[in-house]
Tab-separated table of C-alpha atoms in Angstrom:
chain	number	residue	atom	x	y	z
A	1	UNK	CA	15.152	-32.546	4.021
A	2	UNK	CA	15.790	-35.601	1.786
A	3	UNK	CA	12.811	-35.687	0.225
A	4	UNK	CA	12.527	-31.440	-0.289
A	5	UNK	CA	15.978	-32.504	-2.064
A	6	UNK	CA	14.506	-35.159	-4.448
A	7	UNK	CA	11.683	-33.594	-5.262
A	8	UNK	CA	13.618	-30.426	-6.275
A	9	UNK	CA	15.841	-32.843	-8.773
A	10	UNK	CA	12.580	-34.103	-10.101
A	11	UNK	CA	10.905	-30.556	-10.958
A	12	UNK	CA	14.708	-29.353	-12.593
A	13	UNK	CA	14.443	-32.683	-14.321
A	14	UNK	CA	11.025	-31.557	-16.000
A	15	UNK	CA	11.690	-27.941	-16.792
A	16	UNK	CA	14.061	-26.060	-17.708
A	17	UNK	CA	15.592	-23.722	-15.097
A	18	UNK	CA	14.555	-20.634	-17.515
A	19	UNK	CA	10.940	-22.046	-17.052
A	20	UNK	CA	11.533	-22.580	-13.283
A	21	UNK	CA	12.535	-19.314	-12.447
A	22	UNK	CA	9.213	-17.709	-14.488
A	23	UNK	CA	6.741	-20.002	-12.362
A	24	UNK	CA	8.804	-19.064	-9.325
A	25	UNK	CA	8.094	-15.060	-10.482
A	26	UNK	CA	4.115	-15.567	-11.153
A	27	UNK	CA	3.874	-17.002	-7.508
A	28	UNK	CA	1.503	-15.095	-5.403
A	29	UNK	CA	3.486	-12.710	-2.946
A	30	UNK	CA	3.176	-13.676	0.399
A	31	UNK	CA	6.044	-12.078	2.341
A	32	UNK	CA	4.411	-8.505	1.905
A	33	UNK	CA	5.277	-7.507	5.773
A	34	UNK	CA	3.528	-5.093	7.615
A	35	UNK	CA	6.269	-2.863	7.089
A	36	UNK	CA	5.579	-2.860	3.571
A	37	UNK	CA	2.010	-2.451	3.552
A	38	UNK	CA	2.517	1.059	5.587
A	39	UNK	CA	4.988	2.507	3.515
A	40	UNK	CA	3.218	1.557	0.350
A	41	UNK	CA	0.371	3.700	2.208
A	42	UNK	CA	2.415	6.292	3.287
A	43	UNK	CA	4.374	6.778	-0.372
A	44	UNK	CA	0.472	6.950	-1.663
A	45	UNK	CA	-0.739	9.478	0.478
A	46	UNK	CA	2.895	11.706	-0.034
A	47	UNK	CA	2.211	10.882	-3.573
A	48	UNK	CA	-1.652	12.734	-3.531
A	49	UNK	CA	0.074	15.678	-1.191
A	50	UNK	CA	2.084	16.278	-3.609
A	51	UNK	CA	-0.042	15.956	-6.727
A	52	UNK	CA	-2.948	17.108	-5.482
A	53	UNK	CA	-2.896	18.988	-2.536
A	54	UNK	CA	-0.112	21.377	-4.676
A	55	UNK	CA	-2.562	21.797	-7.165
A	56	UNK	CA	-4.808	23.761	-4.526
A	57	UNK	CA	-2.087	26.761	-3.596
A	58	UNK	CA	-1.465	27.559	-7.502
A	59	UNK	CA	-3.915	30.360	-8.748
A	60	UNK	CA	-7.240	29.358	-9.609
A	61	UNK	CA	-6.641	26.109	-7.779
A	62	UNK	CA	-9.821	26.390	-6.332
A	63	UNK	CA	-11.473	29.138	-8.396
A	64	UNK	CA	-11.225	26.790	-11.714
A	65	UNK	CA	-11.870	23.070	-10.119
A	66	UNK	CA	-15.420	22.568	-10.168
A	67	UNK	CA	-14.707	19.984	-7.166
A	68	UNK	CA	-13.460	21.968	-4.698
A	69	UNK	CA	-15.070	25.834	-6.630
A	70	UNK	CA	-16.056	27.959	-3.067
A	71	UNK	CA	-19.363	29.048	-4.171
A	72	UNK	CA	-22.064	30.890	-1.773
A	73	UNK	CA	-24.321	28.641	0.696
A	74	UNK	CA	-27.384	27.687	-0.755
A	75	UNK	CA	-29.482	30.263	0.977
A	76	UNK	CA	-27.379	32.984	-1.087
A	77	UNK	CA	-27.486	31.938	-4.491
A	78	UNK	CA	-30.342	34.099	-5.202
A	79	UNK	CA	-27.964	36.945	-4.614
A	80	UNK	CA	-25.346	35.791	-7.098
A	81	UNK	CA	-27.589	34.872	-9.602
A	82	UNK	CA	-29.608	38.811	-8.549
A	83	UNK	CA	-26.153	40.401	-9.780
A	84	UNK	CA	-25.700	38.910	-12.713
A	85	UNK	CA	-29.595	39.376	-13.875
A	86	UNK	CA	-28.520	42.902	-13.976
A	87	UNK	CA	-25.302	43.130	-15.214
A	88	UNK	CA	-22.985	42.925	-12.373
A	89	UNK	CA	-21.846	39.712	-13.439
A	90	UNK	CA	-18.130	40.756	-13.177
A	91	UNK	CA	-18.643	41.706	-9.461
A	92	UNK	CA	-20.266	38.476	-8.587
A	93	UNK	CA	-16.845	36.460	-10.307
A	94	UNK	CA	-14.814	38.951	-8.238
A	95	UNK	CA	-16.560	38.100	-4.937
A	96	UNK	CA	-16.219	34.281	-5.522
A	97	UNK	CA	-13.002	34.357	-6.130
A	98	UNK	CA	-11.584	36.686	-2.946
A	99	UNK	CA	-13.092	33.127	-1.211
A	100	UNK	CA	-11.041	30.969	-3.594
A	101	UNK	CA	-8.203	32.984	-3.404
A	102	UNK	CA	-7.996	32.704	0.513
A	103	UNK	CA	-8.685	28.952	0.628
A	104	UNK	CA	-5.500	28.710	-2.166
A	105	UNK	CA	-2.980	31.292	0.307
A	106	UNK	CA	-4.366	29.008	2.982
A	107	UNK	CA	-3.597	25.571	1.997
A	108	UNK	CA	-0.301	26.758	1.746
A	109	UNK	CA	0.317	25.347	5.278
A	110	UNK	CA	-1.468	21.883	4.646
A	111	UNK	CA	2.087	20.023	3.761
A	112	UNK	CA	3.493	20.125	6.830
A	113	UNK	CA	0.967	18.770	8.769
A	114	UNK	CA	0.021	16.057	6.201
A	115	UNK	CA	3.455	14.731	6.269
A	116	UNK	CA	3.539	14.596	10.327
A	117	UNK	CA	0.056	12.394	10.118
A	118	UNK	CA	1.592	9.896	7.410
A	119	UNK	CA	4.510	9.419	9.188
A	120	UNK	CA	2.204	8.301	12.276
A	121	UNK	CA	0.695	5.402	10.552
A	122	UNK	CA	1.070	2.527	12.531
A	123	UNK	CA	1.164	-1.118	11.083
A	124	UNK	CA	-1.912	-1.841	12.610
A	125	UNK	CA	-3.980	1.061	10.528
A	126	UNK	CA	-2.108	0.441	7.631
A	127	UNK	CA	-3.748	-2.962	7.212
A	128	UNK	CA	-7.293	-2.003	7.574
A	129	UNK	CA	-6.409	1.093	5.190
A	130	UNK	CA	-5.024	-1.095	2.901
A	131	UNK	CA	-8.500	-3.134	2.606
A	132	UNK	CA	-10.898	-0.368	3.327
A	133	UNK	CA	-13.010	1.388	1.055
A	134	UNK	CA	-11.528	3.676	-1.911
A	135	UNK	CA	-10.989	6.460	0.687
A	136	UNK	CA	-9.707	4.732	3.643
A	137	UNK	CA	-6.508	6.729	3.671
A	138	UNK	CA	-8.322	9.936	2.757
A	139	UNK	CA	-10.608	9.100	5.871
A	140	UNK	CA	-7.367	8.670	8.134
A	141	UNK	CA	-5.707	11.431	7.268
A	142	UNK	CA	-9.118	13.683	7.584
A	143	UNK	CA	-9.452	12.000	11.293
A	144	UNK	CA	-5.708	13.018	11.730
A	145	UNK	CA	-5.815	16.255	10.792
A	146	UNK	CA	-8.358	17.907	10.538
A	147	UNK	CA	-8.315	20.315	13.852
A	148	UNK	CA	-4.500	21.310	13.473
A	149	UNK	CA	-5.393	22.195	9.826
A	150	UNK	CA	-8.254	24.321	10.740
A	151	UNK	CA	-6.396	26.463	12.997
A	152	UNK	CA	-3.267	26.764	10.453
A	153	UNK	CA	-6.211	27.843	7.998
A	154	UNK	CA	-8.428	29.943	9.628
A	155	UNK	CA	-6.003	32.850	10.830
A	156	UNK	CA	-4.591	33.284	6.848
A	157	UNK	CA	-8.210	33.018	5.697
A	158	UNK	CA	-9.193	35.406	8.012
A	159	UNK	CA	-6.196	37.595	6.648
A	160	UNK	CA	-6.866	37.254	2.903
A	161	UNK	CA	-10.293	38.103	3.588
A	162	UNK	CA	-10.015	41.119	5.802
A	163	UNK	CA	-7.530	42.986	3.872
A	164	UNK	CA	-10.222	43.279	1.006
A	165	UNK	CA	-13.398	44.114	3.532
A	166	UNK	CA	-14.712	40.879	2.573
A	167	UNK	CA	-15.325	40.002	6.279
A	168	UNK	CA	-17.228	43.067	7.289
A	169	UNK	CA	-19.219	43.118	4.184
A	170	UNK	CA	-20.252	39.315	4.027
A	171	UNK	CA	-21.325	39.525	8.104
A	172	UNK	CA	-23.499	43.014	7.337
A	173	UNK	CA	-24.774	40.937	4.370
A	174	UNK	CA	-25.202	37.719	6.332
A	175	UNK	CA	-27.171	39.605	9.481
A	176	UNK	CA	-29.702	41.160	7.155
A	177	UNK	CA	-30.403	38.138	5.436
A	178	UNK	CA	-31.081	35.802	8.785
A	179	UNK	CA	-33.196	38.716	9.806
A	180	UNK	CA	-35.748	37.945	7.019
A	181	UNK	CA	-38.548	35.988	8.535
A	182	UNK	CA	-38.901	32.514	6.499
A	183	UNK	CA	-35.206	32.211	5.651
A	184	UNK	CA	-32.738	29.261	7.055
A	185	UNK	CA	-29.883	31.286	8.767
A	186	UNK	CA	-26.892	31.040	7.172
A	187	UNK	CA	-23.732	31.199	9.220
A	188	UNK	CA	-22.130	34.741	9.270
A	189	UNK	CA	-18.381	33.810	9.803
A	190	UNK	CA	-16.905	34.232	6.780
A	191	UNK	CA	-13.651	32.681	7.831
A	192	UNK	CA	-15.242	30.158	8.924
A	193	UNK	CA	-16.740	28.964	6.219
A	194	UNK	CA	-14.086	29.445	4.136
A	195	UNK	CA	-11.971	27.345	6.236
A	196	UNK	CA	-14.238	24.375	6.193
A	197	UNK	CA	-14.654	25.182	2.346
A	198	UNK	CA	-10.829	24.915	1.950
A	199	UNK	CA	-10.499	21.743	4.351
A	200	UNK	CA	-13.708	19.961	1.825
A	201	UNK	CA	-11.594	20.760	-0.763
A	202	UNK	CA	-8.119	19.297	0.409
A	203	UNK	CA	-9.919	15.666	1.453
A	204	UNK	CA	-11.969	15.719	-1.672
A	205	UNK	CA	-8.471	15.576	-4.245
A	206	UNK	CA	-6.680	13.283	-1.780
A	207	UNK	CA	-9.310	11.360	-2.202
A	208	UNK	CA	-8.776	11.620	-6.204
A	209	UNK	CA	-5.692	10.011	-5.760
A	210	UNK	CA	-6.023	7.721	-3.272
A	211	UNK	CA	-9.035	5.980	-6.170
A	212	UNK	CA	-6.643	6.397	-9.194
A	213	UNK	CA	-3.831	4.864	-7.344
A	214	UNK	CA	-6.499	1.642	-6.217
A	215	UNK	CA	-8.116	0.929	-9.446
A	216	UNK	CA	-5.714	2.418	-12.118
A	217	UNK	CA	-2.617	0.337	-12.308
A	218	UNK	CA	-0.748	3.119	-14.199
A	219	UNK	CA	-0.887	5.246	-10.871
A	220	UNK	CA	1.306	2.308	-9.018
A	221	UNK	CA	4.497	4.308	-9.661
A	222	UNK	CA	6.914	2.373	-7.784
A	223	UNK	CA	7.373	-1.292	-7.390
A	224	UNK	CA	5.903	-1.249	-3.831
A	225	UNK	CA	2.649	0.440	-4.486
A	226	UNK	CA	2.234	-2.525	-7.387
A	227	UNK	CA	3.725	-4.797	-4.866
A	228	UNK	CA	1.350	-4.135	-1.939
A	229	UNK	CA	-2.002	-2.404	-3.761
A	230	UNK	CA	-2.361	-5.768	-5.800
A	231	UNK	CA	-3.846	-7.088	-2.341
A	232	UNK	CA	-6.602	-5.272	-2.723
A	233	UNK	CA	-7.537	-5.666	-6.287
């Protein structure tokens, strides 16, 4: 303890305690507690919920993001692209966005559910989060959630879609199409893959986020996310 004491007079001796205090500040950080580490996390992934995932339920959220745009499958492009070649371009826009429009009523109920999985975040994930790739959290959070999402999803999907016909008309469109011999069946639920549509798009702007917030230093909006995402720069 005597010589912590003398070698404290010695440094005061050399600097000045203005000077002190600075090289005391630039020290690396190294009582960032576990603690701190998952609420950093968890004040990231509120902060892409609520950025992001909001961004979804407004109109056009899906209809006008090329990320997350529900288009046809593959195997049914011809038949968009067949209506516009003749003029019926307006239809096609109408018939893309009934699917848009039910993925943005749907994710409606994401919020709820998100904020139940961040809360669960235990010290131990938070850690390997932390360090993981650029989607880590997204990844958690898709692992956590997915299946109670899907079911909030699918009934309103399935709601939004049948109060226009959409459902009957895509599954009479859908049968005759499989029915063509050389064609890759294409899955005739509409809700279905709507839902999984809508659930692609939630992960895919978390997952925004979650990047911005690791590599863009500007993102770091409170002193903790600086604090504890500097560990992984």
């Amino acid at each position: 303890m005597k010589k912590l004491l003398i070698s404290f007079c010695i440094i005061c001796s050399l600097v000045s305690c203005a000077e002190l205090q600075k090289a005391v500040n630039n020290l690396p950080n190294s009582v960032i507690t576990n603690a701190d580490i998952a609420n950093a996390l968890k004040q990231a992934l509120d902060k892409g919920i609520d950025k992001e995932v909001t961004k979804l339920t407004e109109t056009d959220g899906f209809y006008k993001n090329q990320l997350v745009k529900i288009t046809l499958p593959a195997e049914l492009q011809k038949v968009d692209e067949g209506l516009r070649k003749v003029g019926l371009g307006n239809l096609a826009d109408e018939g893309l966005k009934l699917l848009n429009r039910a993925a943005e009523d749907a994710v409606k109920e994401a919020t709820p559910i998100f904020v139940n999985a961040v809360q669960e975040i235990t010290f131990a994930d938070a850690k390997n989060i932390l360090l993981g790739d650029d989607n880590a959290a997204t990844n958690y959070l898709e692992q956590k959630t997915t299946t109670a999402l899907y079911n909030k999803f699918s009934p309103v999907i399935n709601n939004s879609l049948s109060k226009v016909g959409a459902t009957e008309i895509w599954s009479n469109l859908i049968s005759k199409y499989n029915s063509l011999p050389l064609t890759n069946d294409v899955n005739p639920d509409l809700t279905d893959y709507v839902t999984n549509k809508a659930l692609d798009g939630v992960f895919t702007m978390i997952a925004v986020e979650e990047k911005e917030i690791r590599t863009n230093i500007n993102e770091r909006t409170t002193t903790l996310l600086q604090k504890v995402f500097a560990m992984q720069d």
